PDB file of C-alpha atoms and ligand atoms in Angstrom:
ATOM      1  CA  MET P   1     140.100 162.128  81.024  1.00  0.00           C
ATOM      2  CA  LYS P   2     143.331 160.450  82.153  1.00  0.00           C
ATOM      3  CA  SER P   3     144.158 156.990  80.850  1.00  0.00           C
ATOM      4  CA  ALA P   4     145.801 153.864  82.212  1.00  0.00           C
ATOM      5  CA  VAL P   5     147.161 150.643  80.762  1.00  0.00           C
ATOM      6  CA  ILE P   6     146.977 147.609  83.044  1.00  0.00           C
ATOM      7  CA  THR P   7     148.837 144.533  81.875  1.00  0.00           C
ATOM      8  CA  GLY P   8     147.262 141.185  82.742  1.00  0.00           C
ATOM      9  CA  ALA P   9     143.926 142.785  83.613  1.00  0.00           C
ATOM     10  CA  SER P  10     141.660 139.943  82.535  1.00  0.00           C
ATOM     11  CA  ARG P  11     141.838 138.297  85.965  1.00  0.00           C
ATOM     12  CA  GLY P  12     142.998 138.636  89.569  1.00  0.00           C
ATOM     13  CA  ILE P  13     144.925 141.669  90.755  1.00  0.00           C
ATOM     14  CA  GLY P  14     145.061 143.272  87.290  1.00  0.00           C
ATOM     15  CA  LYS P  15     141.293 143.063  86.914  1.00  0.00           C
ATOM     16  CA  ALA P  16     140.784 144.689  90.322  1.00  0.00           C
ATOM     17  CA  CYS P  17     143.266 147.440  89.355  1.00  0.00           C
ATOM     18  CA  ALA P  18     141.400 148.137  86.103  1.00  0.00           C
ATOM     19  CA  ILE P  19     138.075 148.388  87.956  1.00  0.00           C
ATOM     20  CA  GLU P  20     139.568 150.570  90.707  1.00  0.00           C
ATOM     21  CA  LEU P  21     141.270 152.952  88.268  1.00  0.00           C
ATOM     22  CA  ALA P  22     138.131 153.194  86.129  1.00  0.00           C
ATOM     23  CA  ARG P  23     136.185 154.054  89.281  1.00  0.00           C
ATOM     24  CA  ALA P  24     138.787 156.769  89.991  1.00  0.00           C
ATOM     25  CA  GLY P  25     138.027 158.290  86.579  1.00  0.00           C
ATOM     26  CA  PHE P  26     140.675 156.739  84.323  1.00  0.00           C
ATOM     27  CA  ALA P  27     139.877 155.367  80.877  1.00  0.00           C
ATOM     28  CA  VAL P  28     141.559 151.962  80.942  1.00  0.00           C
ATOM     29  CA  ILE P  29     143.139 149.494  78.543  1.00  0.00           C
ATOM     30  CA  ILE P  30     142.602 145.936  79.775  1.00  0.00           C
ATOM     31  CA  ASN P  31     145.494 143.854  78.499  1.00  0.00           C
ATOM     32  CA  TYR P  32     145.321 140.062  78.438  1.00  0.00           C
ATOM     33  CA  LYS P  33     147.351 137.263  76.897  1.00  0.00           C
ATOM     34  CA  THR P  34     144.928 134.429  76.100  1.00  0.00           C
ATOM     35  CA  ASN P  35     141.747 134.817  78.129  1.00  0.00           C
ATOM     36  CA  GLU P  36     139.650 137.094  75.923  1.00  0.00           C
ATOM     37  CA  ALA P  37     136.373 136.118  77.611  1.00  0.00           C
ATOM     38  CA  ALA P  38     137.683 137.218  81.010  1.00  0.00           C
ATOM     39  CA  ALA P  39     138.996 140.485  79.539  1.00  0.00           C
ATOM     40  CA  LYS P  40     135.576 141.176  77.998  1.00  0.00           C
ATOM     41  CA  GLU P  41     133.949 140.501  81.350  1.00  0.00           C
ATOM     42  CA  THR P  42     136.268 143.054  83.035  1.00  0.00           C
ATOM     43  CA  LYS P  43     135.306 145.581  80.330  1.00  0.00           C
ATOM     44  CA  ARG P  44     131.616 144.841  80.820  1.00  0.00           C
ATOM     45  CA  GLU P  45     131.846 145.375  84.580  1.00  0.00           C
ATOM     46  CA  ILE P  46     133.631 148.706  84.103  1.00  0.00           C
ATOM     47  CA  GLU P  47     131.170 149.970  81.509  1.00  0.00           C
ATOM     48  CA  GLN P  48     128.206 148.869  83.577  1.00  0.00           C
ATOM     49  CA  ALA P  49     129.531 151.083  86.387  1.00  0.00           C
ATOM     50  CA  GLY P  50     129.810 154.019  83.940  1.00  0.00           C
ATOM     51  CA  GLY P  51     133.546 153.751  83.173  1.00  0.00           C
ATOM     52  CA  ARG P  52     135.480 153.634  79.877  1.00  0.00           C
ATOM     53  CA  ALA P  53     137.526 150.593  78.874  1.00  0.00           C
ATOM     54  CA  GLN P  54     138.952 148.752  75.881  1.00  0.00           C
ATOM     55  CA  ILE P  55     140.553 145.326  75.781  1.00  0.00           C
ATOM     56  CA  TYR P  56     143.813 144.565  73.987  1.00  0.00           C
ATOM     57  CA  GLN P  57     145.584 141.252  73.484  1.00  0.00           C
ATOM     58  CA  ALA P  58     149.371 141.413  73.808  1.00  0.00           C
ATOM     59  CA  ASP P  59     152.120 139.218  75.195  1.00  0.00           C
ATOM     60  CA  VAL P  60     154.261 141.579  77.269  1.00  0.00           C
ATOM     61  CA  CYS P  61     157.310 139.368  76.639  1.00  0.00           C
ATOM     62  CA  SER P  62     157.408 140.760  73.106  1.00  0.00           C
ATOM     63  CA  PRO P  63     158.850 144.285  72.804  1.00  0.00           C
ATOM     64  CA  ASP P  64     156.737 144.872  69.666  1.00  0.00           C
ATOM     65  CA  GLU P  65     153.524 143.737  71.312  1.00  0.00           C
ATOM     66  CA  ALA P  66     154.265 145.851  74.397  1.00  0.00           C
ATOM     67  CA  ARG P  67     154.777 148.852  72.093  1.00  0.00           C
ATOM     68  CA  ARG P  68     151.502 148.180  70.285  1.00  0.00           C
ATOM     69  CA  LEU P  69     149.706 147.896  73.625  1.00  0.00           C
ATOM     70  CA  ILE P  70     150.824 151.402  74.591  1.00  0.00           C
ATOM     71  CA  SER P  71     149.947 152.701  71.087  1.00  0.00           C
ATOM     72  CA  LYS P  72     146.443 151.301  71.501  1.00  0.00           C
ATOM     73  CA  CYS P  73     145.974 153.488  74.582  1.00  0.00           C
ATOM     74  CA  VAL P  74     147.241 156.551  72.713  1.00  0.00           C
ATOM     75  CA  MET P  75     144.898 155.844  69.783  1.00  0.00           C
ATOM     76  CA  GLU P  76     141.864 155.189  71.981  1.00  0.00           C
ATOM     77  CA  PHE P  77     142.329 157.763  74.702  1.00  0.00           C
ATOM     78  CA  GLY P  78     144.890 160.297  73.401  1.00  0.00           C
ATOM     79  CA  GLY P  79     147.833 159.382  75.636  1.00  0.00           C
ATOM     80  CA  VAL P  80     149.074 157.270  78.525  1.00  0.00           C
ATOM     81  CA  ASP P  81     149.105 158.697  82.041  1.00  0.00           C
ATOM     82  CA  VAL P  82     149.496 155.488  84.050  1.00  0.00           C
ATOM     83  CA  LEU P  83     150.996 152.077  83.370  1.00  0.00           C
ATOM     84  CA  VAL P  84     150.446 149.205  85.800  1.00  0.00           C
ATOM     85  CA  ASN P  85     152.884 146.377  85.093  1.00  0.00           C
ATOM     86  CA  ASN P  86     150.869 143.574  86.636  1.00  0.00           C
ATOM     87  CA  ALA P  87     151.132 140.648  84.169  1.00  0.00           C
ATOM     88  CA  GLY P  88     153.064 137.864  85.802  1.00  0.00           C
ATOM     89  CA  ILE P  89     153.464 134.132  86.252  1.00  0.00           C
ATOM     90  CA  SER P  90     154.585 132.132  89.256  1.00  0.00           C
ATOM     91  CA  LEU P  91     157.020 129.250  89.554  1.00  0.00           C
ATOM     92  CA  SER P  92     157.084 127.166  92.720  1.00  0.00           C
ATOM     93  CA  LYS P  93     160.085 124.932  92.247  1.00  0.00           C
ATOM     94  CA  LEU P  94     163.114 123.957  94.269  1.00  0.00           C
ATOM     95  CA  PHE P  95     166.259 125.759  93.106  1.00  0.00           C
ATOM     96  CA  LEU P  96     168.059 122.551  92.075  1.00  0.00           C
ATOM     97  CA  ASP P  97     165.040 121.346  90.068  1.00  0.00           C
ATOM     98  CA  THR P  98     164.533 124.565  88.109  1.00  0.00           C
ATOM     99  CA  GLU P  99     165.211 124.067  84.412  1.00  0.00           C
ATOM    100  CA  PRO P 100     166.790 126.817  82.240  1.00  0.00           C
ATOM    101  CA  GLU P 101     163.582 127.083  80.164  1.00  0.00           C
ATOM    102  CA  GLU P 102     161.529 127.662  83.327  1.00  0.00           C
ATOM    103  CA  LEU P 103     163.962 130.311  84.556  1.00  0.00           C
ATOM    104  CA  ALA P 104     163.807 132.001  81.138  1.00  0.00           C
ATOM    105  CA  ARG P 105     160.009 131.957  81.012  1.00  0.00           C
ATOM    106  CA  VAL P 106     159.438 133.448  84.473  1.00  0.00           C
ATOM    107  CA  THR P 107     162.126 136.077  83.865  1.00  0.00           C
ATOM    108  CA  GLU P 108     160.713 136.962  80.441  1.00  0.00           C
ATOM    109  CA  VAL P 109     157.178 137.558  81.693  1.00  0.00           C
ATOM    110  CA  ASN P 110     157.866 139.110  85.100  1.00  0.00           C
ATOM    111  CA  TYR P 111     160.987 141.146  84.409  1.00  0.00           C
ATOM    112  CA  PHE P 112     161.419 141.595  80.646  1.00  0.00           C
ATOM    113  CA  GLY P 113     157.667 142.230  80.245  1.00  0.00           C
ATOM    114  CA  THR P 114     157.828 144.986  82.860  1.00  0.00           C
ATOM    115  CA  PHE P 115     160.912 146.433  81.164  1.00  0.00           C
ATOM    116  CA  TYR P 116     159.387 146.447  77.663  1.00  0.00           C
ATOM    117  CA  ALA P 117     156.029 147.924  78.635  1.00  0.00           C
ATOM    118  CA  SER P 118     157.720 150.561  80.814  1.00  0.00           C
ATOM    119  CA  ARG P 119     160.029 151.513  77.952  1.00  0.00           C
ATOM    120  CA  ALA P 120     157.128 151.922  75.525  1.00  0.00           C
ATOM    121  CA  ALA P 121     155.061 153.910  78.068  1.00  0.00           C
ATOM    122  CA  ALA P 122     157.987 156.108  79.133  1.00  0.00           C
ATOM    123  CA  LYS P 123     158.649 157.038  75.475  1.00  0.00           C
ATOM    124  CA  GLU P 124     155.046 158.141  75.142  1.00  0.00           C
ATOM    125  CA  MET P 125     155.007 159.972  78.504  1.00  0.00           C
ATOM    126  CA  LEU P 126     158.253 161.773  77.620  1.00  0.00           C
ATOM    127  CA  SER P 127     156.950 162.920  74.260  1.00  0.00           C
ATOM    128  CA  SER P 128     153.696 164.209  75.780  1.00  0.00           C
ATOM    129  CA  CYS P 129     155.618 166.206  78.462  1.00  0.00           C
ATOM    130  CA  ASN P 130     152.733 165.528  80.880  1.00  0.00           C
ATOM    131  CA  GLY P 131     154.642 163.267  83.270  1.00  0.00           C
ATOM    132  CA  GLY P 132     153.043 160.019  84.375  1.00  0.00           C
ATOM    133  CA  SER P 133     153.041 157.199  86.869  1.00  0.00           C
ATOM    134  CA  ILE P 134     154.388 153.683  86.387  1.00  0.00           C
ATOM    135  CA  ILE P 135     153.449 151.103  89.009  1.00  0.00           C
ATOM    136  CA  ASN P 136     155.161 147.730  88.991  1.00  0.00           C
ATOM    137  CA  ILE P 137     153.667 144.725  90.747  1.00  0.00           C
ATOM    138  CA  SER P 138     156.533 142.843  92.364  1.00  0.00           C
ATOM    139  CA  SER P 139     156.025 140.435  95.281  1.00  0.00           C
ATOM    140  CA  MET P 140     157.037 140.184  98.921  1.00  0.00           C
ATOM    141  CA  TRP P 141     159.245 137.298  97.731  1.00  0.00           C
ATOM    142  CA  GLY P 142     161.161 139.846  95.674  1.00  0.00           C
ATOM    143  CA  VAL P 143     161.876 141.691  98.930  1.00  0.00           C
ATOM    144  CA  VAL P 144     162.650 138.861 101.355  1.00  0.00           C
ATOM    145  CA  GLY P 145     163.217 135.861  99.021  1.00  0.00           C
ATOM    146  CA  GLY P 146     160.998 132.782  99.037  1.00  0.00           C
ATOM    147  CA  SER P 147     162.230 129.237  99.667  1.00  0.00           C
ATOM    148  CA  GLY P 148     161.172 127.099  96.681  1.00  0.00           C
ATOM    149  CA  GLU P 149     160.654 130.284  94.653  1.00  0.00           C
ATOM    150  CA  ALA P 150     164.219 131.192  93.582  1.00  0.00           C
ATOM    151  CA  ALA P 151     163.481 132.065  89.942  1.00  0.00           C
ATOM    152  CA  TYR P 152     160.252 133.891  90.817  1.00  0.00           C
ATOM    153  CA  SER P 153     161.860 135.792  93.720  1.00  0.00           C
ATOM    154  CA  ALA P 154     164.775 136.857  91.514  1.00  0.00           C
ATOM    155  CA  SER P 155     162.447 138.066  88.750  1.00  0.00           C
ATOM    156  CA  LYS P 156     160.497 140.122  91.281  1.00  0.00           C
ATOM    157  CA  ALA P 157     163.685 141.500  92.873  1.00  0.00           C
ATOM    158  CA  ALA P 158     164.726 142.572  89.370  1.00  0.00           C
ATOM    159  CA  VAL P 159     161.452 144.488  89.111  1.00  0.00           C
ATOM    160  CA  ILE P 160     162.357 146.338  92.323  1.00  0.00           C
ATOM    161  CA  GLY P 161     165.809 147.208  90.943  1.00  0.00           C
ATOM    162  CA  LEU P 162     164.237 148.425  87.714  1.00  0.00           C
ATOM    163  CA  THR P 163     161.724 150.520  89.675  1.00  0.00           C
ATOM    164  CA  ARG P 164     164.433 152.342  91.601  1.00  0.00           C
ATOM    165  CA  ALA P 165     166.638 152.944  88.545  1.00  0.00           C
ATOM    166  CA  LEU P 166     163.743 154.221  86.430  1.00  0.00           C
ATOM    167  CA  ALA P 167     162.490 156.403  89.272  1.00  0.00           C
ATOM    168  CA  LYS P 168     165.841 158.215  89.276  1.00  0.00           C
ATOM    169  CA  GLU P 169     166.128 158.407  85.493  1.00  0.00           C
ATOM    170  CA  LEU P 170     162.582 159.586  84.815  1.00  0.00           C
ATOM    171  CA  ALA P 171     161.975 161.874  87.821  1.00  0.00           C
ATOM    172  CA  PRO P 172     163.355 164.974  86.038  1.00  0.00           C
ATOM    173  CA  SER P 173     160.586 164.460  83.447  1.00  0.00           C
ATOM    174  CA  GLY P 174     157.849 164.244  86.077  1.00  0.00           C
ATOM    175  CA  ILE P 175     157.382 160.500  85.680  1.00  0.00           C
ATOM    176  CA  ARG P 176     157.033 158.656  88.990  1.00  0.00           C
ATOM    177  CA  VAL P 177     157.901 154.957  89.203  1.00  0.00           C
ATOM    178  CA  ASN P 178     156.850 152.888  92.202  1.00  0.00           C
ATOM    179  CA  CYS P 179     156.404 149.286  93.089  1.00  0.00           C
ATOM    180  CA  ILE P 180     153.932 147.246  95.102  1.00  0.00           C
ATOM    181  CA  ALA P 181     155.004 144.015  96.757  1.00  0.00           C
ATOM    182  CA  PRO P 182     151.875 141.968  97.518  1.00  0.00           C
ATOM    183  CA  GLY P 183     151.789 139.132 100.017  1.00  0.00           C
ATOM    184  CA  VAL P 184     149.461 136.153  99.685  1.00  0.00           C
ATOM    185  CA  ILE P 185     146.490 137.278  97.592  1.00  0.00           C
ATOM    186  CA  ASP P 186     143.395 135.260  96.745  1.00  0.00           C
ATOM    187  CA  THR P 187     143.637 134.819  92.943  1.00  0.00           C
ATOM    188  CA  ASP P 188     144.003 132.032  90.358  1.00  0.00           C
ATOM    189  CA  MET P 189     147.767 132.201  90.895  1.00  0.00           C
ATOM    190  CA  ASN P 190     147.351 130.525  94.287  1.00  0.00           C
ATOM    191  CA  ALA P 191     144.675 128.056  93.164  1.00  0.00           C
ATOM    192  CA  CYS P 192     147.356 125.330  93.077  1.00  0.00           C
ATOM    193  CA  TYR P 193     147.688 125.480  96.873  1.00  0.00           C
ATOM    194  CA  SER P 194     145.559 123.225  99.073  1.00  0.00           C
ATOM    195  CA  VAL P 195     143.142 124.598 101.651  1.00  0.00           C
ATOM    196  CA  GLU P 196     145.630 123.506 104.348  1.00  0.00           C
ATOM    197  CA  VAL P 197     148.513 125.432 102.761  1.00  0.00           C
ATOM    198  CA  MET P 198     146.352 128.555 102.379  1.00  0.00           C
ATOM    199  CA  GLU P 199     145.291 128.236 106.013  1.00  0.00           C
ATOM    200  CA  ALA P 200     148.939 127.978 107.090  1.00  0.00           C
ATOM    201  CA  LEU P 201     149.804 131.068 105.015  1.00  0.00           C
ATOM    202  CA  LYS P 202     146.924 132.931 106.620  1.00  0.00           C
ATOM    203  CA  GLU P 203     148.169 132.011 110.078  1.00  0.00           C
ATOM    204  CA  LYS P 204     151.640 133.289 109.179  1.00  0.00           C
ATOM    205  CA  THR P 205     150.124 136.656 108.212  1.00  0.00           C
ATOM    206  CA  PRO P 206     150.042 139.019 111.231  1.00  0.00           C
ATOM    207  CA  LEU P 207     146.729 140.547 110.104  1.00  0.00           C
ATOM    208  CA  ASN P 208     145.422 136.956 110.019  1.00  0.00           C
ATOM    209  CA  ARG P 209     143.813 136.887 106.606  1.00  0.00           C
ATOM    210  CA  ILE P 210     144.612 136.243 102.968  1.00  0.00           C
ATOM    211  CA  GLY P 211     144.699 139.477 100.960  1.00  0.00           C
ATOM    212  CA  SER P 212     142.209 140.334  98.250  1.00  0.00           C
ATOM    213  CA  ALA P 213     142.948 141.690  94.782  1.00  0.00           C
ATOM    214  CA  GLU P 214     141.122 144.843  95.891  1.00  0.00           C
ATOM    215  CA  ASP P 215     143.617 145.334  98.759  1.00  0.00           C
ATOM    216  CA  VAL P 216     146.338 145.654  96.105  1.00  0.00           C
ATOM    217  CA  ALA P 217     144.191 147.697  93.717  1.00  0.00           C
ATOM    218  CA  ARG P 218     143.541 150.403  96.331  1.00  0.00           C
ATOM    219  CA  ALA P 219     147.299 150.809  96.820  1.00  0.00           C
ATOM    220  CA  VAL P 220     147.739 151.012  93.035  1.00  0.00           C
ATOM    221  CA  ARG P 221     145.079 153.720  92.841  1.00  0.00           C
ATOM    222  CA  PHE P 222     146.911 155.726  95.518  1.00  0.00           C
ATOM    223  CA  LEU P 223     150.228 155.542  93.646  1.00  0.00           C
ATOM    224  CA  ALA P 224     148.526 156.329  90.325  1.00  0.00           C
ATOM    225  CA  THR P 225     146.969 159.606  91.431  1.00  0.00           C
ATOM    226  CA  ASP P 226     148.274 162.986  92.573  1.00  0.00           C
ATOM    227  CA  ASP P 227     147.757 161.838  96.179  1.00  0.00           C
ATOM    228  CA  ALA P 228     151.191 160.257  95.678  1.00  0.00           C
ATOM    229  CA  SER P 229     152.681 163.172  93.726  1.00  0.00           C
ATOM    230  CA  PHE P 230     155.836 163.372  95.930  1.00  0.00           C
ATOM    231  CA  ILE P 231     156.425 159.608  96.048  1.00  0.00           C
ATOM    232  CA  THR P 232     158.759 157.839  93.664  1.00  0.00           C
ATOM    233  CA  GLY P 233     161.144 154.884  93.732  1.00  0.00           C
ATOM    234  CA  GLN P 234     159.313 153.215  96.626  1.00  0.00           C
ATOM    235  CA  VAL P 235     158.317 149.645  97.355  1.00  0.00           C
ATOM    236  CA  LEU P 236     154.949 149.480  99.114  1.00  0.00           C
ATOM    237  CA  THR P 237     154.432 146.089 100.730  1.00  0.00           C
ATOM    238  CA  VAL P 238     150.765 145.030 100.801  1.00  0.00           C
ATOM    239  CA  ASP P 239     151.050 141.769 102.698  1.00  0.00           C
ATOM    240  CA  GLY P 240     149.244 142.039 106.030  1.00  0.00           C
ATOM    241  CA  GLY P 241     152.642 142.135 107.717  1.00  0.00           C
ATOM    242  CA  PHE P 242     153.811 138.726 106.371  1.00  0.00           C
ATOM    243  CA  SER P 243     157.303 139.914 105.462  1.00  0.00           C
ATOM    244  CA  LEU P 244     157.977 141.687 108.786  1.00  0.00           C
TER     245      LEU P 244
HETATM  246  P1  LIG I   1     146.621 135.621  87.843  1.00  0.00           P
HETATM  247  O1  LIG I   1     145.315 135.601  88.545  1.00  0.00           O
HETATM  248  O2  LIG I   1     147.297 134.343  87.476  1.00  0.00           O
HETATM  249  O3  LIG I   1     146.465 136.538  86.531  1.00  0.00           O
HETATM  250  C1  LIG I   1     147.575 136.754  85.703  1.00  0.00           C
HETATM  251  C2  LIG I   1     147.237 137.783  84.649  1.00  0.00           C
HETATM  252  O4  LIG I   1     148.420 138.026  83.868  1.00  0.00           O
HETATM  253  C3  LIG I   1     146.164 137.314  83.674  1.00  0.00           C
HETATM  254  O5  LIG I   1     145.390 138.447  83.305  1.00  0.00           O
HETATM  255  C4  LIG I   1     146.978 136.829  82.459  1.00  0.00           C
HETATM  256  O6  LIG I   1     146.280 136.933  81.220  1.00  0.00           O
HETATM  257  C5  LIG I   1     148.121 137.819  82.493  1.00  0.00           C
HETATM  258  N1  LIG I   1     149.350 137.380  81.809  1.00  0.00           N
HETATM  259  C6  LIG I   1     150.135 136.296  82.097  1.00  0.00           C
HETATM  260  N2  LIG I   1     151.180 136.234  81.251  1.00  0.00           N
HETATM  261  C7  LIG I   1     151.059 137.317  80.414  1.00  0.00           C
HETATM  262  C8  LIG I   1     151.813 137.800  79.314  1.00  0.00           C
HETATM  263  N3  LIG I   1     152.930 137.180  78.893  1.00  0.00           N
HETATM  264  N4  LIG I   1     151.382 138.919  78.682  1.00  0.00           N
HETATM  265  C9  LIG I   1     150.264 139.570  79.086  1.00  0.00           C
HETATM  266  N5  LIG I   1     149.506 139.152  80.111  1.00  0.00           N
HETATM  267  C10 LIG I   1     149.893 138.034  80.764  1.00  0.00           C
HETATM  268  O7  LIG I   1     147.725 136.415  88.716  1.00  0.00           O
HETATM  269  P2  LIG I   1     147.556 137.415  89.965  1.00  0.00           P
HETATM  270  O8  LIG I   1     147.605 136.613  91.204  1.00  0.00           O
HETATM  271  O9  LIG I   1     146.454 138.369  89.726  1.00  0.00           O
HETATM  272  O10 LIG I   1     148.974 138.164  89.873  1.00  0.00           O
HETATM  273  C11 LIG I   1     149.138 139.439  89.267  1.00  0.00           C
HETATM  274  C12 LIG I   1     150.526 139.941  89.595  1.00  0.00           C
HETATM  275  O11 LIG I   1     150.689 140.021  91.012  1.00  0.00           O
HETATM  276  C13 LIG I   1     151.651 139.040  89.093  1.00  0.00           C
HETATM  277  O12 LIG I   1     152.725 139.838  88.636  1.00  0.00           O
HETATM  278  C14 LIG I   1     152.057 138.264  90.328  1.00  0.00           C
HETATM  279  O13 LIG I   1     153.376 137.808  90.265  1.00  0.00           O
HETATM  280  C15 LIG I   1     151.857 139.314  91.393  1.00  0.00           C
HETATM  281  N6  LIG I   1     151.666 138.748  92.738  1.00  0.00           N
HETATM  282  C16 LIG I   1     150.627 137.921  93.020  1.00  0.00           C
HETATM  283  C17 LIG I   1     150.489 137.422  94.306  1.00  0.00           C
HETATM  284  C18 LIG I   1     149.374 136.484  94.695  1.00  0.00           C
HETATM  285  O14 LIG I   1     149.411 135.944  95.825  1.00  0.00           O
HETATM  286  N7  LIG I   1     148.371 136.266  93.861  1.00  0.00           N
HETATM  287  C19 LIG I   1     151.433 137.758  95.294  1.00  0.00           C
HETATM  288  C20 LIG I   1     152.470 138.599  94.974  1.00  0.00           C
HETATM  289  C21 LIG I   1     152.580 139.113  93.691  1.00  0.00           C
HETATM  290  P3  LIG I   1     145.283 135.733  80.677  1.00  0.00           P
HETATM  291  O15 LIG I   1     144.028 135.833  81.526  1.00  0.00           O
HETATM  292  O16 LIG I   1     145.018 136.091  79.260  1.00  0.00           O
HETATM  293  O17 LIG I   1     145.999 134.451  80.888  1.00  0.00           O
END
């Protein structure tokens, strides 16, 4: 049985990815930072559907914790075939109002966290000689830049740069590295927006709807499996056409 680690899988897009990958036959590690109850609920839903899952608390900003997260997957399931770097935080703030601590925090979680978990997973994938697939969750703002989202956009653009560099470096070892850039997705991350703002975002989306976590999870499943065996270094935008 192949195995997958999904960071930030207690809620939102990460939860949907864990459920989708479990349905596709992967044994999954559900990582979370603080919300243990939500992580347990994700595990329960997977097991109820006949899948295999374990939860593991780790802050991806810590290189040691990221390493232990990957080790947990090796201990539980014998290796790591897929890593989904999904854990992330948002920051909606005007450029001139953004404080250094806020810039550091969003960069640490979104970019450093992706770097550390990828490094730990790549080490394991390299030593197993079985290849693997790393999927990074960026954002459409990392592609086109978002007004009022400078620090967030830059952290997500960094994830795209990392994806392309790692794809080149790890391809000779059979490790594929791709990126998904979601548009506006209905999760807790957007709960701060009013109904009016969400409606306006929907209207700006050519496919005329807000995306679901499952829309992103299906794209993750595609990139995780051999269906995407000749695809690496790509950014797949899942945004209903918003960034066109
Ligand atoms: P969400 O609902 O806010 O969930 C965030 C998840 O990340 C939670 O599971 C949380 O764990 C975890 N997390 C946060 N900081 C962490 C850390 N330091 N270490 C480990 N886990 C951490 O977010 P979402 O909307 O599903 O977003 C998931 C990803 O998609 C993010 O990278 C986000 O930037 C990206 N994205 C989202 C949208 C959107 O519209 N929603 C659009 C584009 C891109 P706890 O439950 O323990 O707090």
